[in-house]
């Protein structure tokens, strides 16, 4: 049956695949026929993700992407890729007045520096097929949707979205395309681990016209779209998935 969104025959690397959007993306990619390579720091949770994938020769690699030497090890172990989804990310709810240098380094190391260096290494070592697709999971917080105490998170995601555009231009000669997905709040452990009260969450939820937060699989399905051959002429752009939040 004809399916322009099929990933059959493609090999996809998913970072942050131990939970949340990364896990959902790995699962959806496997459902669409891809061979998936998972990476994250927590081996037990990677195994849990692996067990949820559709049949295939999938694998996982335990690695800390904030360590450049471990990025190099990943790149050495993997075959050539048809796509990458950069889903690893951390958040921090802290007012500017109490931010530390360590906070800045922590957020940017995971949300910005790691995907930049991984992209560099994949390109340098020729691990990306011609017409490969790179999908960067950014956020509406990095796209002008500001909120109190999210300055570091939003800034790191803004930097990531900007990098994706530069990468789209530089890698276009190899027909490699680079796009971002900018979700609003998604029902993941990242949201649950924030220090917002139930009252704060209720007020925030009221700002979403569709009256709910997103689901990880809804972001994952957008990633499948960008990984598929249906988007061979789409690069340097962004998909916003936010239940209408940025309309207000």
PDB file of C-alpha atoms in Angstrom:
ATOM      1  CA  UNK A   1       0.000   0.000   0.000  1.00  0.00           C
ATOM      2  CA  UNK A   2       1.292   3.449  -0.951  1.00  0.00           C
ATOM      3  CA  UNK A   3       2.408   5.450   2.081  1.00  0.00           C
ATOM      4  CA  UNK A   4       4.503   8.611   1.556  1.00  0.00           C
ATOM      5  CA  UNK A   5       5.267   8.691   5.284  1.00  0.00           C
ATOM      6  CA  UNK A   6       6.808   5.225   5.437  1.00  0.00           C
ATOM      7  CA  UNK A   7      10.254   4.924   7.007  1.00  0.00           C
ATOM      8  CA  UNK A   8      10.864   1.398   5.743  1.00  0.00           C
ATOM      9  CA  UNK A   9      14.526   0.829   4.939  1.00  0.00           C
ATOM     10  CA  UNK A  10      15.646   3.901   6.881  1.00  0.00           C
ATOM     11  CA  UNK A  11      17.966   3.941   9.894  1.00  0.00           C
ATOM     12  CA  UNK A  12      17.125   6.628  12.436  1.00  0.00           C
ATOM     13  CA  UNK A  13      19.082   7.780  15.490  1.00  0.00           C
ATOM     14  CA  UNK A  14      16.980   9.165  18.361  1.00  0.00           C
ATOM     15  CA  UNK A  15      18.624  10.972  21.262  1.00  0.00           C
ATOM     16  CA  UNK A  16      16.894  11.238  24.617  1.00  0.00           C
ATOM     17  CA  UNK A  17      15.142   7.988  23.747  1.00  0.00           C
ATOM     18  CA  UNK A  18      14.762   6.807  27.336  1.00  0.00           C
ATOM     19  CA  UNK A  19      11.586   8.816  27.997  1.00  0.00           C
ATOM     20  CA  UNK A  20       9.137  11.451  26.820  1.00  0.00           C
ATOM     21  CA  UNK A  21       9.256  12.736  23.267  1.00  0.00           C
ATOM     22  CA  UNK A  22      12.397  10.725  22.497  1.00  0.00           C
ATOM     23  CA  UNK A  23      10.804   7.445  23.539  1.00  0.00           C
ATOM     24  CA  UNK A  24       7.573   8.223  21.677  1.00  0.00           C
ATOM     25  CA  UNK A  25       9.558   9.141  18.560  1.00  0.00           C
ATOM     26  CA  UNK A  26      11.509   5.901  18.635  1.00  0.00           C
ATOM     27  CA  UNK A  27       8.276   3.915  18.976  1.00  0.00           C
ATOM     28  CA  UNK A  28       6.539   5.762  16.133  1.00  0.00           C
ATOM     29  CA  UNK A  29       9.576   5.411  13.857  1.00  0.00           C
ATOM     30  CA  UNK A  30       9.644   1.665  14.454  1.00  0.00           C
ATOM     31  CA  UNK A  31       5.910   1.437  13.666  1.00  0.00           C
ATOM     32  CA  UNK A  32       6.628   3.137  10.348  1.00  0.00           C
ATOM     33  CA  UNK A  33       9.271   0.535   9.480  1.00  0.00           C
ATOM     34  CA  UNK A  34      12.523   2.251  10.484  1.00  0.00           C
ATOM     35  CA  UNK A  35      15.497   0.602  12.138  1.00  0.00           C
ATOM     36  CA  UNK A  36      16.009   2.701  15.254  1.00  0.00           C
ATOM     37  CA  UNK A  37      19.175   3.419  17.223  1.00  0.00           C
ATOM     38  CA  UNK A  38      18.394   4.705  20.700  1.00  0.00           C
ATOM     39  CA  UNK A  39      20.712   6.718  22.885  1.00  0.00           C
ATOM     40  CA  UNK A  40      20.442   8.262  26.348  1.00  0.00           C
ATOM     41  CA  UNK A  41      22.233   8.057  29.699  1.00  0.00           C
ATOM     42  CA  UNK A  42      19.919   5.633  31.522  1.00  0.00           C
ATOM     43  CA  UNK A  43      20.388   2.036  30.347  1.00  0.00           C
ATOM     44  CA  UNK A  44      17.386   0.582  32.147  1.00  0.00           C
ATOM     45  CA  UNK A  45      15.005   3.087  30.601  1.00  0.00           C
ATOM     46  CA  UNK A  46      16.600   2.582  27.188  1.00  0.00           C
ATOM     47  CA  UNK A  47      15.885  -1.133  27.534  1.00  0.00           C
ATOM     48  CA  UNK A  48      12.268  -0.293  28.365  1.00  0.00           C
ATOM     49  CA  UNK A  49      12.031   1.750  25.172  1.00  0.00           C
ATOM     50  CA  UNK A  50      13.694  -1.002  23.141  1.00  0.00           C
ATOM     51  CA  UNK A  51      11.104  -3.519  24.333  1.00  0.00           C
ATOM     52  CA  UNK A  52       8.301  -1.250  23.089  1.00  0.00           C
ATOM     53  CA  UNK A  53       9.571  -1.040  19.523  1.00  0.00           C
ATOM     54  CA  UNK A  54       8.069  -2.979  16.657  1.00  0.00           C
ATOM     55  CA  UNK A  55      10.133  -5.912  15.403  1.00  0.00           C
ATOM     56  CA  UNK A  56      13.422  -4.992  13.811  1.00  0.00           C
ATOM     57  CA  UNK A  57      17.163  -4.904  14.330  1.00  0.00           C
ATOM     58  CA  UNK A  58      17.026  -1.990  16.721  1.00  0.00           C
ATOM     59  CA  UNK A  59      19.787  -1.179  19.187  1.00  0.00           C
ATOM     60  CA  UNK A  60      20.651   1.192  21.995  1.00  0.00           C
ATOM     61  CA  UNK A  61      23.855   2.967  22.979  1.00  0.00           C
ATOM     62  CA  UNK A  62      24.283   4.316  26.507  1.00  0.00           C
ATOM     63  CA  UNK A  63      25.992   7.698  26.331  1.00  0.00           C
ATOM     64  CA  UNK A  64      26.121  11.140  27.882  1.00  0.00           C
ATOM     65  CA  UNK A  65      25.914  13.599  25.000  1.00  0.00           C
ATOM     66  CA  UNK A  66      27.335  16.395  27.133  1.00  0.00           C
ATOM     67  CA  UNK A  67      30.640  14.520  26.933  1.00  0.00           C
ATOM     68  CA  UNK A  68      32.313  15.014  23.537  1.00  0.00           C
ATOM     69  CA  UNK A  69      34.300  11.791  23.873  1.00  0.00           C
ATOM     70  CA  UNK A  70      31.058   9.837  24.274  1.00  0.00           C
ATOM     71  CA  UNK A  71      29.605  11.565  21.225  1.00  0.00           C
ATOM     72  CA  UNK A  72      32.621  10.326  19.275  1.00  0.00           C
ATOM     73  CA  UNK A  73      32.016   6.782  20.548  1.00  0.00           C
ATOM     74  CA  UNK A  74      28.409   6.883  19.354  1.00  0.00           C
ATOM     75  CA  UNK A  75      29.428   8.077  15.907  1.00  0.00           C
ATOM     76  CA  UNK A  76      32.060   5.350  15.641  1.00  0.00           C
ATOM     77  CA  UNK A  77      29.531   2.604  16.501  1.00  0.00           C
ATOM     78  CA  UNK A  78      26.646   3.533  14.247  1.00  0.00           C
ATOM     79  CA  UNK A  79      26.086   2.834  10.544  1.00  0.00           C
ATOM     80  CA  UNK A  80      25.213   5.573   8.053  1.00  0.00           C
ATOM     81  CA  UNK A  81      21.961   7.258   8.987  1.00  0.00           C
ATOM     82  CA  UNK A  82      18.899   8.369   7.075  1.00  0.00           C
ATOM     83  CA  UNK A  83      17.722  10.563   9.913  1.00  0.00           C
ATOM     84  CA  UNK A  84      18.365  11.915  13.383  1.00  0.00           C
ATOM     85  CA  UNK A  85      15.897  13.211  15.958  1.00  0.00           C
ATOM     86  CA  UNK A  86      17.518  15.361  18.629  1.00  0.00           C
ATOM     87  CA  UNK A  87      15.047  14.869  21.461  1.00  0.00           C
ATOM     88  CA  UNK A  88      17.368  14.982  24.487  1.00  0.00           C
ATOM     89  CA  UNK A  89      16.653  18.038  26.593  1.00  0.00           C
ATOM     90  CA  UNK A  90      16.358  19.375  30.109  1.00  0.00           C
ATOM     91  CA  UNK A  91      14.433  22.262  31.612  1.00  0.00           C
ATOM     92  CA  UNK A  92      14.886  24.553  34.581  1.00  0.00           C
ATOM     93  CA  UNK A  93      12.381  26.830  36.291  1.00  0.00           C
ATOM     94  CA  UNK A  94      14.485  29.563  37.899  1.00  0.00           C
ATOM     95  CA  UNK A  95      14.234  33.364  38.054  1.00  0.00           C
ATOM     96  CA  UNK A  96      17.101  35.287  36.477  1.00  0.00           C
ATOM     97  CA  UNK A  97      18.188  36.741  39.821  1.00  0.00           C
ATOM     98  CA  UNK A  98      19.201  33.350  41.203  1.00  0.00           C
ATOM     99  CA  UNK A  99      20.798  31.799  38.122  1.00  0.00           C
ATOM    100  CA  UNK A 100      24.357  30.525  38.435  1.00  0.00           C
ATOM    101  CA  UNK A 101      27.089  29.869  35.901  1.00  0.00           C
ATOM    102  CA  UNK A 102      26.600  26.163  36.565  1.00  0.00           C
ATOM    103  CA  UNK A 103      22.923  26.493  35.631  1.00  0.00           C
ATOM    104  CA  UNK A 104      23.826  28.150  32.340  1.00  0.00           C
ATOM    105  CA  UNK A 105      26.409  25.518  31.497  1.00  0.00           C
ATOM    106  CA  UNK A 106      24.078  22.648  32.418  1.00  0.00           C
ATOM    107  CA  UNK A 107      21.138  23.779  30.291  1.00  0.00           C
ATOM    108  CA  UNK A 108      23.184  24.774  27.248  1.00  0.00           C
ATOM    109  CA  UNK A 109      25.391  21.660  27.396  1.00  0.00           C
ATOM    110  CA  UNK A 110      22.365  19.398  26.925  1.00  0.00           C
ATOM    111  CA  UNK A 111      19.963  21.528  24.898  1.00  0.00           C
ATOM    112  CA  UNK A 112      22.387  23.228  22.520  1.00  0.00           C
ATOM    113  CA  UNK A 113      26.030  22.131  22.624  1.00  0.00           C
ATOM    114  CA  UNK A 114      25.311  18.387  22.463  1.00  0.00           C
ATOM    115  CA  UNK A 115      23.190  18.490  19.279  1.00  0.00           C
ATOM    116  CA  UNK A 116      25.616  20.933  17.663  1.00  0.00           C
ATOM    117  CA  UNK A 117      28.631  18.705  18.304  1.00  0.00           C
ATOM    118  CA  UNK A 118      26.757  15.538  17.329  1.00  0.00           C
ATOM    119  CA  UNK A 119      25.729  17.139  14.035  1.00  0.00           C
ATOM    120  CA  UNK A 120      29.309  18.235  13.423  1.00  0.00           C
ATOM    121  CA  UNK A 121      30.658  14.759  14.104  1.00  0.00           C
ATOM    122  CA  UNK A 122      28.045  12.963  11.998  1.00  0.00           C
ATOM    123  CA  UNK A 123      28.794  15.237   9.076  1.00  0.00           C
ATOM    124  CA  UNK A 124      32.567  15.124   9.474  1.00  0.00           C
ATOM    125  CA  UNK A 125      32.628  11.319   9.681  1.00  0.00           C
ATOM    126  CA  UNK A 126      30.232  11.003   6.735  1.00  0.00           C
ATOM    127  CA  UNK A 127      27.605   9.177   8.759  1.00  0.00           C
ATOM    128  CA  UNK A 128      24.677  10.916   7.054  1.00  0.00           C
ATOM    129  CA  UNK A 129      23.290   9.598   3.791  1.00  0.00           C
ATOM    130  CA  UNK A 130      22.531  12.021   1.017  1.00  0.00           C
ATOM    131  CA  UNK A 131      18.950  13.275   1.584  1.00  0.00           C
ATOM    132  CA  UNK A 132      19.126  12.457   5.303  1.00  0.00           C
ATOM    133  CA  UNK A 133      16.762  14.403   7.556  1.00  0.00           C
ATOM    134  CA  UNK A 134      17.781  16.033  10.852  1.00  0.00           C
ATOM    135  CA  UNK A 135      14.948  16.939  13.212  1.00  0.00           C
ATOM    136  CA  UNK A 136      15.667  19.210  16.169  1.00  0.00           C
ATOM    137  CA  UNK A 137      13.132  19.266  19.015  1.00  0.00           C
ATOM    138  CA  UNK A 138      13.021  22.903  20.076  1.00  0.00           C
ATOM    139  CA  UNK A 139      10.174  24.676  21.914  1.00  0.00           C
ATOM    140  CA  UNK A 140       7.754  27.567  21.612  1.00  0.00           C
ATOM    141  CA  UNK A 141       9.726  28.954  24.585  1.00  0.00           C
ATOM    142  CA  UNK A 142      12.562  29.529  22.142  1.00  0.00           C
ATOM    143  CA  UNK A 143      10.287  31.075  19.557  1.00  0.00           C
ATOM    144  CA  UNK A 144       9.060  34.231  21.244  1.00  0.00           C
ATOM    145  CA  UNK A 145       6.688  32.629  23.740  1.00  0.00           C
ATOM    146  CA  UNK A 146       8.304  33.918  26.910  1.00  0.00           C
ATOM    147  CA  UNK A 147       7.390  32.969  30.460  1.00  0.00           C
ATOM    148  CA  UNK A 148       8.693  33.843  33.895  1.00  0.00           C
ATOM    149  CA  UNK A 149      11.626  31.756  35.186  1.00  0.00           C
ATOM    150  CA  UNK A 150      12.213  29.990  31.857  1.00  0.00           C
ATOM    151  CA  UNK A 151      14.923  32.289  30.499  1.00  0.00           C
ATOM    152  CA  UNK A 152      17.669  29.664  30.300  1.00  0.00           C
ATOM    153  CA  UNK A 153      15.476  26.970  28.775  1.00  0.00           C
ATOM    154  CA  UNK A 154      13.980  29.366  26.242  1.00  0.00           C
ATOM    155  CA  UNK A 155      17.362  30.826  25.345  1.00  0.00           C
ATOM    156  CA  UNK A 156      18.877  27.400  24.753  1.00  0.00           C
ATOM    157  CA  UNK A 157      15.979  26.381  22.520  1.00  0.00           C
ATOM    158  CA  UNK A 158      16.173  29.656  20.616  1.00  0.00           C
ATOM    159  CA  UNK A 159      19.858  28.966  19.979  1.00  0.00           C
ATOM    160  CA  UNK A 160      19.015  25.442  18.813  1.00  0.00           C
ATOM    161  CA  UNK A 161      16.369  26.688  16.367  1.00  0.00           C
ATOM    162  CA  UNK A 162      18.841  29.195  14.976  1.00  0.00           C
ATOM    163  CA  UNK A 163      21.538  26.542  14.584  1.00  0.00           C
ATOM    164  CA  UNK A 164      19.119  24.321  12.663  1.00  0.00           C
ATOM    165  CA  UNK A 165      18.684  27.037  10.036  1.00  0.00           C
ATOM    166  CA  UNK A 166      22.426  27.492   9.622  1.00  0.00           C
ATOM    167  CA  UNK A 167      22.845  23.711   9.400  1.00  0.00           C
ATOM    168  CA  UNK A 168      20.099  23.535   6.773  1.00  0.00           C
ATOM    169  CA  UNK A 169      22.030  25.970   4.607  1.00  0.00           C
ATOM    170  CA  UNK A 170      25.471  24.425   5.106  1.00  0.00           C
ATOM    171  CA  UNK A 171      24.342  20.835   4.595  1.00  0.00           C
ATOM    172  CA  UNK A 172      22.076  21.542   1.633  1.00  0.00           C
ATOM    173  CA  UNK A 173      24.871  20.748  -0.777  1.00  0.00           C
ATOM    174  CA  UNK A 174      24.594  17.134   0.363  1.00  0.00           C
ATOM    175  CA  UNK A 175      20.786  17.337   0.110  1.00  0.00           C
ATOM    176  CA  UNK A 176      20.605  16.907   3.896  1.00  0.00           C
ATOM    177  CA  UNK A 177      17.636  18.763   5.317  1.00  0.00           C
ATOM    178  CA  UNK A 178      17.323  20.238   8.804  1.00  0.00           C
ATOM    179  CA  UNK A 179      14.082  21.281  10.476  1.00  0.00           C
ATOM    180  CA  UNK A 180      12.773  21.986  13.946  1.00  0.00           C
ATOM    181  CA  UNK A 181       9.652  21.089  15.862  1.00  0.00           C
ATOM    182  CA  UNK A 182       8.508  23.608  18.466  1.00  0.00           C
ATOM    183  CA  UNK A 183       6.082  22.033  20.935  1.00  0.00           C
ATOM    184  CA  UNK A 184       4.146  23.733  23.674  1.00  0.00           C
ATOM    185  CA  UNK A 185       3.855  21.957  27.005  1.00  0.00           C
ATOM    186  CA  UNK A 186       3.860  18.191  26.572  1.00  0.00           C
ATOM    187  CA  UNK A 187       2.739  15.629  29.140  1.00  0.00           C
ATOM    188  CA  UNK A 188       6.149  14.165  29.973  1.00  0.00           C
ATOM    189  CA  UNK A 189       8.333  13.665  33.040  1.00  0.00           C
ATOM    190  CA  UNK A 190       9.955  17.005  32.178  1.00  0.00           C
ATOM    191  CA  UNK A 191       6.670  18.730  32.918  1.00  0.00           C
ATOM    192  CA  UNK A 192       5.996  16.689  36.046  1.00  0.00           C
ATOM    193  CA  UNK A 193       9.445  17.451  37.460  1.00  0.00           C
ATOM    194  CA  UNK A 194       8.966  21.209  37.295  1.00  0.00           C
ATOM    195  CA  UNK A 195       8.251  23.042  40.540  1.00  0.00           C
ATOM    196  CA  UNK A 196       4.936  24.547  39.419  1.00  0.00           C
ATOM    197  CA  UNK A 197       2.002  24.238  41.801  1.00  0.00           C
ATOM    198  CA  UNK A 198      -1.303  22.709  40.723  1.00  0.00           C
ATOM    199  CA  UNK A 199      -2.742  26.218  40.702  1.00  0.00           C
ATOM    200  CA  UNK A 200       0.049  27.426  38.412  1.00  0.00           C
ATOM    201  CA  UNK A 201      -0.512  24.491  36.070  1.00  0.00           C
ATOM    202  CA  UNK A 202      -4.260  25.146  35.970  1.00  0.00           C
ATOM    203  CA  UNK A 203      -3.655  28.790  35.031  1.00  0.00           C
ATOM    204  CA  UNK A 204      -1.159  27.756  32.387  1.00  0.00           C
ATOM    205  CA  UNK A 205      -3.473  25.133  30.914  1.00  0.00           C
ATOM    206  CA  UNK A 206      -6.150  27.800  30.531  1.00  0.00           C
ATOM    207  CA  UNK A 207      -3.887  29.605  28.043  1.00  0.00           C
ATOM    208  CA  UNK A 208      -4.153  26.707  25.578  1.00  0.00           C
ATOM    209  CA  UNK A 209      -7.125  27.174  23.199  1.00  0.00           C
ATOM    210  CA  UNK A 210      -7.512  23.403  22.783  1.00  0.00           C
ATOM    211  CA  UNK A 211      -7.705  23.091  26.597  1.00  0.00           C
ATOM    212  CA  UNK A 212      -5.083  20.426  27.066  1.00  0.00           C
ATOM    213  CA  UNK A 213      -1.350  19.812  26.903  1.00  0.00           C
ATOM    214  CA  UNK A 214       0.161  17.836  24.069  1.00  0.00           C
ATOM    215  CA  UNK A 215       1.014  14.161  24.026  1.00  0.00           C
ATOM    216  CA  UNK A 216       4.521  12.885  23.218  1.00  0.00           C
ATOM    217  CA  UNK A 217       3.245  10.837  20.301  1.00  0.00           C
ATOM    218  CA  UNK A 218       1.794  13.963  18.675  1.00  0.00           C
ATOM    219  CA  UNK A 219       5.272  15.464  18.483  1.00  0.00           C
ATOM    220  CA  UNK A 220       6.689  12.097  17.419  1.00  0.00           C
ATOM    221  CA  UNK A 221       4.290  11.883  14.484  1.00  0.00           C
ATOM    222  CA  UNK A 222       5.463  15.281  13.267  1.00  0.00           C
ATOM    223  CA  UNK A 223       9.018  13.973  13.471  1.00  0.00           C
ATOM    224  CA  UNK A 224       8.011  10.976  11.324  1.00  0.00           C
ATOM    225  CA  UNK A 225       6.622  13.408   8.746  1.00  0.00           C
ATOM    226  CA  UNK A 226       9.913  15.335   8.611  1.00  0.00           C
ATOM    227  CA  UNK A 227      11.949  12.112   8.434  1.00  0.00           C
ATOM    228  CA  UNK A 228       9.901  10.708   5.587  1.00  0.00           C
ATOM    229  CA  UNK A 229      10.329  11.188   1.852  1.00  0.00           C
ATOM    230  CA  UNK A 230       7.176  13.327   1.912  1.00  0.00           C
ATOM    231  CA  UNK A 231       9.372  16.242   3.046  1.00  0.00           C
ATOM    232  CA  UNK A 232      12.313  15.912   0.656  1.00  0.00           C
ATOM    233  CA  UNK A 233      11.833  19.556  -0.329  1.00  0.00           C
ATOM    234  CA  UNK A 234      11.365  20.897   3.207  1.00  0.00           C
ATOM    235  CA  UNK A 235      14.375  22.352   5.006  1.00  0.00           C
ATOM    236  CA  UNK A 236      15.215  25.242   7.296  1.00  0.00           C
ATOM    237  CA  UNK A 237      11.701  25.512   8.613  1.00  0.00           C
ATOM    238  CA  UNK A 238       9.788  24.797  11.831  1.00  0.00           C
ATOM    239  CA  UNK A 239       6.556  23.089  12.811  1.00  0.00           C
ATOM    240  CA  UNK A 240       4.732  24.508  15.836  1.00  0.00           C
ATOM    241  CA  UNK A 241       2.682  21.993  17.825  1.00  0.00           C
ATOM    242  CA  UNK A 242       1.132  23.840  20.722  1.00  0.00           C
ATOM    243  CA  UNK A 243      -2.652  23.463  20.839  1.00  0.00           C
ATOM    244  CA  UNK A 244      -2.962  27.075  19.708  1.00  0.00           C
ATOM    245  CA  UNK A 245      -0.892  28.532  22.578  1.00  0.00           C
ATOM    246  CA  UNK A 246       1.028  30.971  20.383  1.00  0.00           C
ATOM    247  CA  UNK A 247      -2.206  32.347  18.919  1.00  0.00           C
ATOM    248  CA  UNK A 248      -2.772  34.341  22.112  1.00  0.00           C
TER     249      UNK A 248
END
